[in-house]
Short mmCIF file of C-alpha atoms and ligand atoms in Angstrom, two decimals:
data_model
loop_
_atom_site.label_atom_id
_atom_site.label_comp_id
_atom_site.label_asym_id
_atom_site.label_seq_id
_atom_site.Cartn_x
_atom_site.Cartn_y
_atom_site.Cartn_z
CA UNK A 1 131.04 -175.50 7.15
CA UNK A 2 132.40 -177.95 4.59
CA UNK A 3 135.94 -179.29 4.87
CA UNK A 4 137.36 -177.05 2.17
CA UNK A 5 136.19 -173.86 3.87
CA UNK A 6 137.44 -175.20 7.23
CA UNK A 7 140.82 -175.83 5.58
CA UNK A 8 140.78 -172.31 4.18
CA UNK A 9 139.91 -170.84 7.58
CA UNK A 10 142.82 -172.74 9.17
CA UNK A 11 145.16 -171.47 6.46
CA UNK A 12 144.02 -167.88 6.88
CA UNK A 13 144.36 -167.77 10.66
CA UNK A 14 147.67 -169.65 10.50
CA UNK A 15 146.36 -172.59 12.55
CA UNK A 16 148.90 -175.40 12.48
CA UNK A 17 147.09 -177.68 14.92
CA UNK A 18 147.84 -178.26 18.60
CA UNK A 19 151.56 -178.49 17.82
CA UNK A 20 151.39 -174.78 16.94
CA UNK A 21 150.20 -174.04 20.48
CA UNK A 22 152.35 -176.38 22.49
CA UNK A 23 155.53 -178.35 22.05
CA UNK A 24 157.58 -180.28 24.56
CA UNK A 25 160.78 -178.96 23.01
CA UNK A 26 159.76 -175.29 23.41
CA UNK A 27 158.57 -175.96 26.96
CA UNK A 28 161.84 -177.66 27.92
CA UNK A 29 163.95 -174.84 26.46
CA UNK A 30 161.78 -172.38 28.35
CA UNK A 31 162.32 -174.27 31.60
CA UNK A 32 166.05 -174.36 30.77
CA UNK A 33 165.96 -170.55 30.62
CA UNK A 34 164.40 -170.42 34.10
CA UNK A 35 166.96 -172.90 35.39
CA UNK A 36 169.84 -170.88 33.93
CA UNK A 37 168.50 -167.79 35.68
CA UNK A 38 168.34 -169.71 38.96
CA UNK A 39 171.94 -170.86 38.48
CA UNK A 40 173.10 -167.29 37.83
CA UNK A 41 171.22 -166.05 40.89
CA UNK A 42 172.96 -168.66 43.00
CA UNK A 43 176.54 -168.51 41.73
CA UNK A 44 176.98 -164.82 40.98
CA UNK A 45 177.86 -162.51 43.86
CA UNK A 46 175.04 -160.14 44.74
CA UNK A 47 174.02 -157.19 46.84
CA UNK A 48 172.83 -158.44 50.23
CA UNK A 49 169.93 -156.28 51.40
CA UNK A 50 167.19 -156.42 54.02
CA UNK A 51 163.57 -155.81 53.06
CA UNK A 52 161.20 -153.37 54.73
CA UNK A 53 159.82 -154.13 58.20
CA UNK A 54 157.16 -156.86 58.00
CA UNK A 55 153.77 -156.42 59.67
CA UNK A 56 154.59 -159.44 61.87
CA UNK A 57 157.98 -157.93 62.70
CA UNK A 58 161.48 -158.55 61.35
CA UNK A 59 162.92 -158.11 57.88
CA UNK A 60 163.60 -160.63 55.14
CA UNK A 61 167.10 -161.01 53.66
CA UNK A 62 167.54 -160.66 49.92
CA UNK A 63 170.38 -161.20 47.48
CA UNK A 64 170.14 -159.11 44.31
CA UNK A 65 172.06 -159.90 41.15
CA UNK A 66 169.46 -159.79 38.37
CA UNK A 67 171.45 -157.00 36.71
CA UNK A 68 174.78 -158.86 36.29
CA UNK A 69 172.79 -162.00 35.39
CA UNK A 70 171.06 -160.10 32.59
CA UNK A 71 174.41 -158.79 31.35
CA UNK A 72 175.67 -162.36 31.06
CA UNK A 73 172.60 -163.50 29.09
CA UNK A 74 172.72 -160.43 26.82
CA UNK A 75 176.48 -160.81 26.39
CA UNK A 76 176.04 -164.45 25.32
CA UNK A 77 173.26 -163.43 22.91
CA UNK A 78 175.55 -160.69 21.55
CA UNK A 79 178.36 -163.18 20.89
CA UNK A 80 175.91 -165.58 19.20
CA UNK A 81 174.66 -162.75 16.97
CA UNK A 82 178.20 -161.71 16.07
CA UNK A 83 178.95 -165.26 15.00
CA UNK A 84 175.66 -166.19 13.28
CA UNK A 85 173.96 -162.86 12.61
CA UNK A 86 170.17 -162.83 12.40
CA UNK A 87 170.26 -166.62 12.05
CA UNK A 88 171.48 -167.02 15.62
CA UNK A 89 169.50 -169.96 17.01
CA UNK A 90 168.03 -167.99 19.94
CA UNK A 91 166.38 -165.45 17.64
CA UNK A 92 165.01 -167.95 15.13
CA UNK A 93 163.83 -170.20 17.96
CA UNK A 94 161.89 -167.34 19.59
CA UNK A 95 160.27 -166.33 16.29
CA UNK A 96 159.36 -169.87 15.27
CA UNK A 97 158.02 -170.82 18.72
CA UNK A 98 156.37 -167.56 19.74
CA UNK A 99 152.94 -169.04 20.59
CA UNK A 100 154.45 -172.18 22.10
CA UNK A 101 156.55 -170.01 24.39
CA UNK A 102 153.44 -168.16 25.55
CA UNK A 103 151.82 -171.50 26.36
CA UNK A 104 154.91 -172.69 28.23
CA UNK A 105 154.99 -169.53 30.34
CA UNK A 106 151.26 -169.76 30.98
CA UNK A 107 151.90 -173.26 32.32
CA UNK A 108 154.69 -171.95 34.56
CA UNK A 109 152.45 -169.14 35.90
CA UNK A 110 149.63 -171.59 36.58
CA UNK A 111 151.89 -174.15 38.27
CA UNK A 112 153.77 -171.60 40.40
CA UNK A 113 150.55 -169.85 41.50
CA UNK A 114 148.99 -173.17 42.50
CA UNK A 115 152.13 -174.29 44.32
CA UNK A 116 152.42 -171.12 46.40
CA UNK A 117 148.68 -171.16 47.10
CA UNK A 118 148.79 -174.69 48.53
CA UNK A 119 151.97 -173.94 50.48
CA UNK A 120 150.47 -170.79 51.97
CA UNK A 121 148.47 -173.01 54.34
CA UNK A 122 151.72 -173.67 56.24
CA UNK A 123 151.78 -170.01 57.30
CA UNK A 124 150.89 -169.61 60.95
CA UNK A 125 149.99 -166.40 62.75
CA UNK A 126 153.06 -164.64 64.20
CA UNK A 127 155.24 -167.02 62.20
CA UNK A 128 158.86 -167.30 63.25
CA UNK A 129 160.00 -167.85 59.65
CA UNK A 130 158.87 -164.33 58.71
CA UNK A 131 156.13 -165.75 56.53
CA UNK A 132 152.87 -163.83 56.42
CA UNK A 133 149.60 -163.74 54.50
CA UNK A 134 148.75 -160.81 52.27
CA UNK A 135 146.01 -158.50 53.45
CA UNK A 136 143.74 -158.95 50.44
CA UNK A 137 144.53 -162.56 49.58
CA UNK A 138 142.94 -164.72 52.26
CA UNK A 139 139.21 -164.23 51.89
CA UNK A 140 138.44 -167.96 51.93
CA UNK A 141 137.31 -167.93 48.29
CA UNK A 142 139.74 -170.40 46.70
CA UNK A 143 139.73 -168.94 43.18
CA UNK A 144 140.01 -165.36 44.38
CA UNK A 145 142.83 -166.12 46.82
CA UNK A 146 144.70 -168.23 44.24
CA UNK A 147 144.39 -165.33 41.82
CA UNK A 148 145.31 -162.51 44.20
CA UNK A 149 147.95 -164.45 46.10
CA UNK A 150 147.44 -165.77 49.62
CA UNK A 151 151.00 -165.52 50.89
CA UNK A 152 152.82 -162.18 50.79
CA UNK A 153 156.39 -163.24 50.05
CA UNK A 154 156.50 -166.99 49.39
CA UNK A 155 159.96 -168.52 49.51
CA UNK A 156 161.07 -171.98 48.61
CA UNK A 157 164.16 -173.94 49.63
CA UNK A 158 165.56 -175.70 46.58
CA UNK A 159 168.34 -178.27 46.74
CA UNK A 160 171.61 -176.69 45.47
CA UNK A 161 169.97 -173.27 45.05
CA UNK A 162 169.01 -172.56 48.65
CA UNK A 163 166.22 -170.13 49.54
CA UNK A 164 164.53 -168.51 46.55
CA UNK A 165 162.07 -165.64 46.91
CA UNK A 166 159.48 -166.67 44.32
CA UNK A 167 157.96 -163.21 43.91
CA UNK A 168 161.24 -161.33 43.47
CA UNK A 169 162.53 -164.01 41.10
CA UNK A 170 159.45 -163.78 38.87
CA UNK A 171 159.29 -159.98 39.01
CA UNK A 172 162.90 -159.31 38.10
CA UNK A 173 164.16 -162.20 36.07
CA UNK A 174 162.50 -164.34 33.38
CA UNK A 175 159.85 -161.95 32.09
CA UNK A 176 161.65 -158.62 32.31
CA UNK A 177 164.71 -159.88 30.47
CA UNK A 178 162.45 -162.01 28.25
CA UNK A 179 160.75 -158.81 27.05
CA UNK A 180 164.08 -157.46 25.78
CA UNK A 181 165.02 -160.82 24.24
CA UNK A 182 161.70 -160.86 22.35
CA UNK A 183 162.37 -157.36 21.00
CA UNK A 184 165.83 -158.43 19.85
CA UNK A 185 164.44 -161.55 18.18
CA UNK A 186 161.95 -159.34 16.29
CA UNK A 187 164.77 -157.09 15.07
CA UNK A 188 166.58 -160.19 13.80
CA UNK A 189 163.41 -161.31 12.04
CA UNK A 190 162.92 -157.92 10.40
CA UNK A 191 166.48 -158.07 9.13
CA UNK A 192 165.98 -161.58 7.75
CA UNK A 193 162.72 -160.62 6.08
CA UNK A 194 163.70 -157.25 4.62
CA UNK A 195 167.49 -157.10 4.68
CA UNK A 196 167.36 -153.90 6.76
CA UNK A 197 166.62 -152.74 10.28
CA UNK A 198 164.32 -149.73 10.61
CA UNK A 199 164.87 -146.81 12.98
CA UNK A 200 161.41 -147.44 14.50
CA UNK A 201 162.17 -150.96 15.77
CA UNK A 202 165.64 -149.91 16.98
CA UNK A 203 164.15 -146.93 18.78
CA UNK A 204 161.50 -148.95 20.63
CA UNK A 205 163.99 -151.67 21.55
CA UNK A 206 166.52 -149.12 22.78
CA UNK A 207 164.03 -147.41 25.04
CA UNK A 208 162.30 -150.54 26.24
CA UNK A 209 165.82 -151.87 26.80
CA UNK A 210 166.63 -148.76 28.82
CA UNK A 211 163.50 -149.36 30.91
CA UNK A 212 164.42 -152.99 31.54
CA UNK A 213 168.08 -152.29 32.29
CA UNK A 214 167.06 -149.41 34.53
CA UNK A 215 164.69 -151.67 36.51
CA UNK A 216 167.44 -154.28 36.83
CA UNK A 217 170.16 -151.78 37.69
CA UNK A 218 168.02 -150.29 40.48
CA UNK A 219 166.71 -153.73 41.41
CA UNK A 220 166.81 -153.14 45.16
CA UNK A 221 164.17 -150.39 44.81
CA UNK A 222 161.63 -153.17 44.20
CA UNK A 223 161.61 -153.74 47.97
CA UNK A 224 159.58 -150.58 48.57
CA UNK A 225 157.06 -151.22 45.77
CA UNK A 226 153.42 -152.16 46.31
CA UNK A 227 154.07 -155.50 44.62
CA UNK A 228 156.47 -156.51 47.37
CA UNK A 229 155.01 -154.76 50.41
CA UNK A 230 151.28 -155.25 49.87
CA UNK A 231 150.34 -157.69 47.11
CA UNK A 232 150.25 -161.40 47.70
CA UNK A 233 151.91 -163.58 45.09
CA UNK A 234 149.28 -165.47 43.13
CA UNK A 235 148.25 -166.08 39.55
CA UNK A 236 147.74 -162.36 38.84
CA UNK A 237 151.37 -161.45 39.54
CA UNK A 238 152.83 -164.69 38.17
CA UNK A 239 150.90 -164.29 34.91
CA UNK A 240 151.70 -160.58 34.75
CA UNK A 241 155.42 -161.18 35.27
CA UNK A 242 156.08 -164.05 32.90
CA UNK A 243 153.31 -163.87 30.28
CA UNK A 244 151.61 -160.51 30.10
CA UNK A 245 154.60 -158.21 30.46
CA UNK A 246 157.01 -159.82 27.97
CA UNK A 247 154.47 -160.84 25.36
CA UNK A 248 152.15 -157.83 25.26
CA UNK A 249 154.78 -155.15 25.86
CA UNK A 250 156.71 -156.41 22.83
CA UNK A 251 153.69 -156.30 20.47
CA UNK A 252 154.99 -153.14 18.78
CA UNK A 253 158.34 -154.62 17.81
CA UNK A 254 156.58 -157.78 16.68
CA UNK A 255 154.40 -155.62 14.44
CA UNK A 256 157.42 -153.78 13.03
CA UNK A 257 159.18 -157.08 12.38
CA UNK A 258 156.55 -157.70 9.70
CA UNK A 259 155.73 -154.12 8.70
CA UNK A 260 159.04 -152.19 8.66
CA UNK A 261 158.21 -148.52 9.09
CA UNK A 262 160.86 -145.79 8.86
CA UNK A 263 160.34 -142.77 11.14
CA UNK A 264 163.04 -140.51 9.71
CA UNK A 265 164.92 -137.85 11.69
CA UNK A 266 161.91 -135.68 12.73
CA UNK A 267 159.97 -138.73 13.97
CA UNK A 268 162.97 -140.03 15.88
CA UNK A 269 163.70 -136.60 17.42
CA UNK A 270 160.05 -136.26 18.52
CA UNK A 271 160.08 -139.68 20.15
CA UNK A 272 163.38 -138.96 21.92
CA UNK A 273 161.88 -135.77 23.36
CA UNK A 274 158.85 -137.71 24.67
CA UNK A 275 160.87 -140.48 26.23
CA UNK A 276 163.45 -138.08 27.72
CA UNK A 277 160.75 -136.00 29.38
CA UNK A 278 159.00 -139.07 30.77
CA UNK A 279 162.22 -140.67 32.02
CA UNK A 280 163.32 -137.47 33.75
CA UNK A 281 160.09 -137.37 35.80
CA UNK A 282 160.00 -141.14 36.40
CA UNK A 283 163.60 -141.61 37.53
CA UNK A 284 164.04 -138.43 39.54
CA UNK A 285 160.74 -138.95 41.43
CA UNK A 286 161.57 -142.60 42.18
CA UNK A 287 165.15 -141.74 43.22
CA UNK A 288 163.93 -138.93 45.43
CA UNK A 289 161.66 -141.25 47.41
CA UNK A 290 164.15 -144.13 47.51
CA UNK A 291 166.94 -141.84 48.82
CA UNK A 292 164.59 -140.31 51.35
CA UNK A 293 163.50 -143.73 52.59
CA UNK A 294 167.11 -144.97 52.80
CA UNK A 295 168.64 -141.92 54.44
CA UNK A 296 166.65 -138.69 54.97
CA UNK A 297 169.94 -136.86 55.62
CA UNK A 298 171.26 -137.65 52.13
CA UNK A 299 172.47 -134.21 50.89
CA UNK A 300 170.60 -134.67 47.60
CA UNK A 301 167.21 -134.67 49.35
CA UNK A 302 167.95 -133.22 52.82
CA UNK A 303 166.40 -129.86 51.83
CA UNK A 304 162.97 -131.40 51.14
CA UNK A 305 160.05 -130.78 53.46
CA UNK A 306 158.22 -133.69 55.04
CA UNK A 307 155.69 -134.57 57.70
CA UNK A 308 156.51 -136.97 60.49
CA UNK A 309 153.69 -139.53 60.77
CA UNK A 310 152.59 -141.42 63.88
CA UNK A 311 153.80 -144.68 62.32
CA UNK A 312 157.38 -143.36 62.61
CA UNK A 313 157.62 -143.09 58.82
CA UNK A 314 157.97 -139.70 57.08
CA UNK A 315 156.06 -138.42 54.05
CA UNK A 316 157.64 -135.99 51.60
CA UNK A 317 155.59 -132.83 51.07
CA UNK A 318 157.87 -130.94 48.68
CA UNK A 319 159.91 -131.84 45.63
CA UNK A 320 158.31 -134.31 43.21
CA UNK A 321 156.13 -135.89 45.89
CA UNK A 322 154.86 -132.48 46.94
CA UNK A 323 153.98 -131.66 43.33
CA UNK A 324 151.59 -134.58 42.80
CA UNK A 325 150.89 -137.96 44.27
CA UNK A 326 152.50 -140.69 42.18
CA UNK A 327 154.06 -138.31 39.74
CA UNK A 328 156.39 -141.24 39.00
CA UNK A 329 153.41 -142.96 37.32
CA UNK A 330 152.93 -139.96 35.03
CA UNK A 331 156.57 -140.15 33.91
CA UNK A 332 156.21 -143.86 33.31
CA UNK A 333 153.08 -143.33 31.21
CA UNK A 334 154.66 -140.56 29.13
CA UNK A 335 157.59 -142.88 28.39
CA UNK A 336 155.07 -145.50 27.29
CA UNK A 337 154.02 -143.27 24.36
CA UNK A 338 157.45 -143.63 22.83
CA UNK A 339 156.91 -147.39 22.58
CA UNK A 340 153.75 -146.91 20.48
CA UNK A 341 154.32 -143.77 18.37
CA UNK A 342 157.06 -145.39 16.21
CA UNK A 343 154.44 -147.80 14.80
CA UNK A 344 152.65 -144.79 13.23
CA UNK A 345 149.15 -145.33 11.84
CA UNK A 346 149.48 -149.06 12.15
CA UNK A 347 147.83 -151.91 10.30
CA UNK A 348 148.68 -154.25 7.46
CA UNK A 349 147.34 -157.32 5.80
CA UNK A 350 148.82 -160.17 3.85
CA UNK A 351 146.73 -161.29 0.91
CA UNK A 352 145.66 -164.91 1.06
CA UNK A 353 147.58 -165.84 -2.05
CA UNK A 354 150.69 -164.40 -0.45
CA UNK A 355 150.23 -166.03 2.92
CA UNK A 356 152.42 -169.04 2.30
CA UNK A 357 155.11 -166.90 0.76
CA UNK A 358 154.86 -164.39 3.59
CA UNK A 359 155.65 -166.99 6.20
CA UNK A 360 158.81 -167.57 4.19
CA UNK A 361 159.67 -163.92 4.73
CA UNK A 362 158.04 -162.47 1.64
CA UNK A 363 158.21 -158.73 2.32
CA UNK A 364 155.05 -157.95 0.38
CA UNK A 365 152.68 -156.77 3.12
CA UNK A 366 150.27 -153.94 2.42
CA UNK A 367 148.38 -151.47 4.61
CA UNK A 368 145.32 -150.98 2.41
CA UNK A 369 142.05 -151.02 4.32
CA UNK A 370 143.83 -152.37 7.39
CA UNK A 371 145.51 -148.99 7.98
CA UNK A 372 144.62 -147.75 11.43
CA UNK A 373 143.23 -151.04 12.69
CA UNK A 374 146.63 -152.26 13.80
CA UNK A 375 146.67 -149.44 16.35
CA UNK A 376 144.31 -151.52 18.48
CA UNK A 377 147.35 -153.69 19.09
CA UNK A 378 150.29 -151.31 18.81
CA UNK A 379 148.75 -148.58 21.02
CA UNK A 380 147.08 -151.04 23.36
CA UNK A 381 149.96 -150.62 25.82
CA UNK A 382 149.26 -146.97 26.45
CA UNK A 383 145.57 -147.52 27.16
CA UNK A 384 146.16 -150.57 29.30
CA UNK A 385 148.98 -148.85 31.19
CA UNK A 386 146.80 -145.81 31.98
CA UNK A 387 144.12 -148.11 33.45
CA UNK A 388 146.76 -150.06 35.40
CA UNK A 389 148.31 -146.93 36.87
CA UNK A 390 144.99 -145.30 37.81
CA UNK A 391 143.85 -148.51 39.48
CA UNK A 392 147.22 -148.78 41.22
CA UNK A 393 147.03 -145.21 42.45
CA UNK A 394 143.61 -145.89 43.99
CA UNK A 395 144.83 -149.04 45.69
CA UNK A 396 147.90 -147.24 47.02
CA UNK A 397 145.76 -144.36 48.25
CA UNK A 398 143.62 -146.85 50.21
CA UNK A 399 146.74 -148.54 51.57
CA UNK A 400 148.27 -145.24 52.69
CA UNK A 401 144.98 -144.00 54.17
CA UNK A 402 144.83 -147.24 56.19
CA UNK A 403 148.49 -147.03 57.21
CA UNK A 404 148.82 -143.32 57.95
CA UNK A 405 145.22 -142.35 58.86
CA UNK A 406 144.97 -138.62 59.65
CA UNK A 407 148.60 -138.04 58.58
CA UNK A 408 147.72 -139.12 55.04
CA UNK A 409 144.82 -136.65 55.00
CA UNK A 410 147.26 -134.00 56.21
CA UNK A 411 149.71 -134.85 53.39
CA UNK A 412 146.94 -134.58 50.81
CA UNK A 413 145.78 -131.27 52.32
CA UNK A 414 149.31 -129.85 52.33
CA UNK A 415 149.61 -130.68 48.68
CA UNK A 416 146.33 -128.98 47.87
CA UNK A 417 147.43 -125.95 49.94
CA UNK A 418 150.68 -125.79 47.96
CA UNK A 419 148.77 -125.93 44.69
CA UNK A 420 146.58 -123.03 45.83
CA UNK A 421 149.71 -121.08 46.85
CA UNK A 422 151.24 -121.63 43.43
CA UNK A 423 148.07 -120.43 41.69
CA UNK A 424 147.91 -117.35 43.96
CA UNK A 425 151.60 -116.57 43.28
CA UNK A 426 150.88 -116.68 39.56
P1 NDP B 501 155.51 -146.08 44.35
O1 NDP B 501 156.95 -146.31 44.11
O2 NDP B 501 154.93 -144.78 43.94
O3 NDP B 501 155.31 -146.34 45.91
C1 NDP B 501 154.14 -146.02 46.62
C2 NDP B 501 154.51 -145.94 48.07
O4 NDP B 501 155.38 -144.85 48.29
C3 NDP B 501 153.35 -145.69 49.00
O5 NDP B 501 152.65 -146.88 49.28
C4 NDP B 501 154.07 -145.15 50.22
O6 NDP B 501 154.69 -146.28 50.87
C5 NDP B 501 155.19 -144.35 49.63
N1 NDP B 501 154.83 -142.95 49.52
C6 NDP B 501 153.71 -142.39 48.98
N2 NDP B 501 153.73 -141.06 49.06
C7 NDP B 501 154.90 -140.74 49.67
C8 NDP B 501 155.51 -139.53 50.05
N3 NDP B 501 154.91 -138.35 49.83
N4 NDP B 501 156.70 -139.57 50.67
C9 NDP B 501 157.33 -140.75 50.89
N5 NDP B 501 156.80 -141.94 50.57
C10 NDP B 501 155.60 -141.94 49.96
O7 NDP B 501 154.55 -147.13 43.71
P2 NDP B 501 154.74 -148.52 42.98
O8 NDP B 501 155.36 -149.46 43.90
O9 NDP B 501 153.38 -148.83 42.46
O10 NDP B 501 155.66 -148.21 41.69
C11 NDP B 501 157.08 -148.23 41.62
C12 NDP B 501 157.50 -147.88 40.18
O11 NDP B 501 157.20 -148.98 39.30
C13 NDP B 501 156.76 -146.65 39.62
O12 NDP B 501 157.65 -145.80 39.00
C14 NDP B 501 155.79 -147.22 38.61
O13 NDP B 501 155.59 -146.31 37.55
C15 NDP B 501 156.49 -148.50 38.17
N6 NDP B 501 155.52 -149.51 37.75
C16 NDP B 501 155.63 -150.02 36.48
C17 NDP B 501 154.71 -150.95 36.02
C18 NDP B 501 154.82 -151.49 34.63
O14 NDP B 501 154.08 -152.40 34.31
N7 NDP B 501 155.69 -150.96 33.79
C19 NDP B 501 153.63 -151.46 36.90
C20 NDP B 501 153.61 -150.83 38.18
C21 NDP B 501 154.53 -149.92 38.60
P3 NDP B 501 155.21 -146.25 52.41
O15 NDP B 501 154.36 -147.27 53.08
O16 NDP B 501 156.65 -146.65 52.32
O17 NDP B 501 155.04 -144.88 52.92
#
């Protein structure tokens, strides 16, 4: 390849050299964001809760305030936007440093995963500090254990900040809120580029925002999730929390920031119906189990049937959890459709001659032959999420079979029996 065609290739793929991938400034601002989150976690009052019983006995103490922390960050971003509009420095910084921010977060995930891996060798059997290894994360294969997470709930004592639960911090704070901030930055960019904000990008941001705020509002329910109870904290979770989730889940709004599609009233109504249906299943199934686990006499769930297992724990056999195993996953997946549908039949291209102008917000992007191909990116979420949830269901089934033995078989049989009854009644 001669130099001129190499130059052309660089221009076409938007390669600006290593500085396009990494910058010290972007990395430092990113670390500042983490630090700010740590400060908020420390100084804001929070809900003091105990985790579930550990295999080695005892419960860990937690302080939850990711929700008020997020409100402070969003409030500050709101004030900045009121004062500076779409030119607010946070939004332009995110847009201009998108790839550099991915690199910075990748670095954080790598460093944190390596740190907790090395530190996991301090964990002793029957540890007094309530530290334990994860079931699947200490095979002896360094790469595998580093990836899966050797320690179950690593905690670190930081000067001024005290004890920080690394897994809960990563799961609830930088990435989850970062996802919403990315969406908002993309709205600002669309406005700067086109002088308008489309219903599609607002819709996705609203509902992804609802998902994020919901997760933060019900933050204590994380204590009964597989992530906290079963999975070790390694590169997989660290990467998932701070890189994968914010940067891939916001691909649709990033797409719409450049290709502003209007859905109109019928499109919006259809998407609202999808998301409403999904949320109803997702939230009521999750609430039902959380209430049951907290207090089985709670009047809202006291009428539900259950089986008492030999472990002392009870399993619901009616209500949502008697209808299907992990029906909460189904609701979650249905909601996921509403993040993709507003991008329509996606795909656009920017002609080479327009490339330079386009980076200066030239609105002239066309679908042409690219129509449809963009769906690989904008509908990727729904495919990926289905695979994730199916895989998760299988892992949870194995976990429950191991934990509950014959009682789990009984629960599955009771469900099948109920299904047969329903069919016979019909
Ligand atoms: P669940 O909240 O479904 O929890 C599974 C656990 O619930 C089981 O291990 C078991 O734990 C308990 N359980 C199972 N059946 C019953 C029953 N019949 N009665 C009472 N308890 C039961 O799973 P997750 O932790 O995976 O998910 C939590 C939420 O997070 C879900 O809504 C999911 O959709 C969402 N999620 C979102 C992701 C995303 O990327 N957006 C990724 C993963 C999850 P026990 O030992 O206590 O009995």
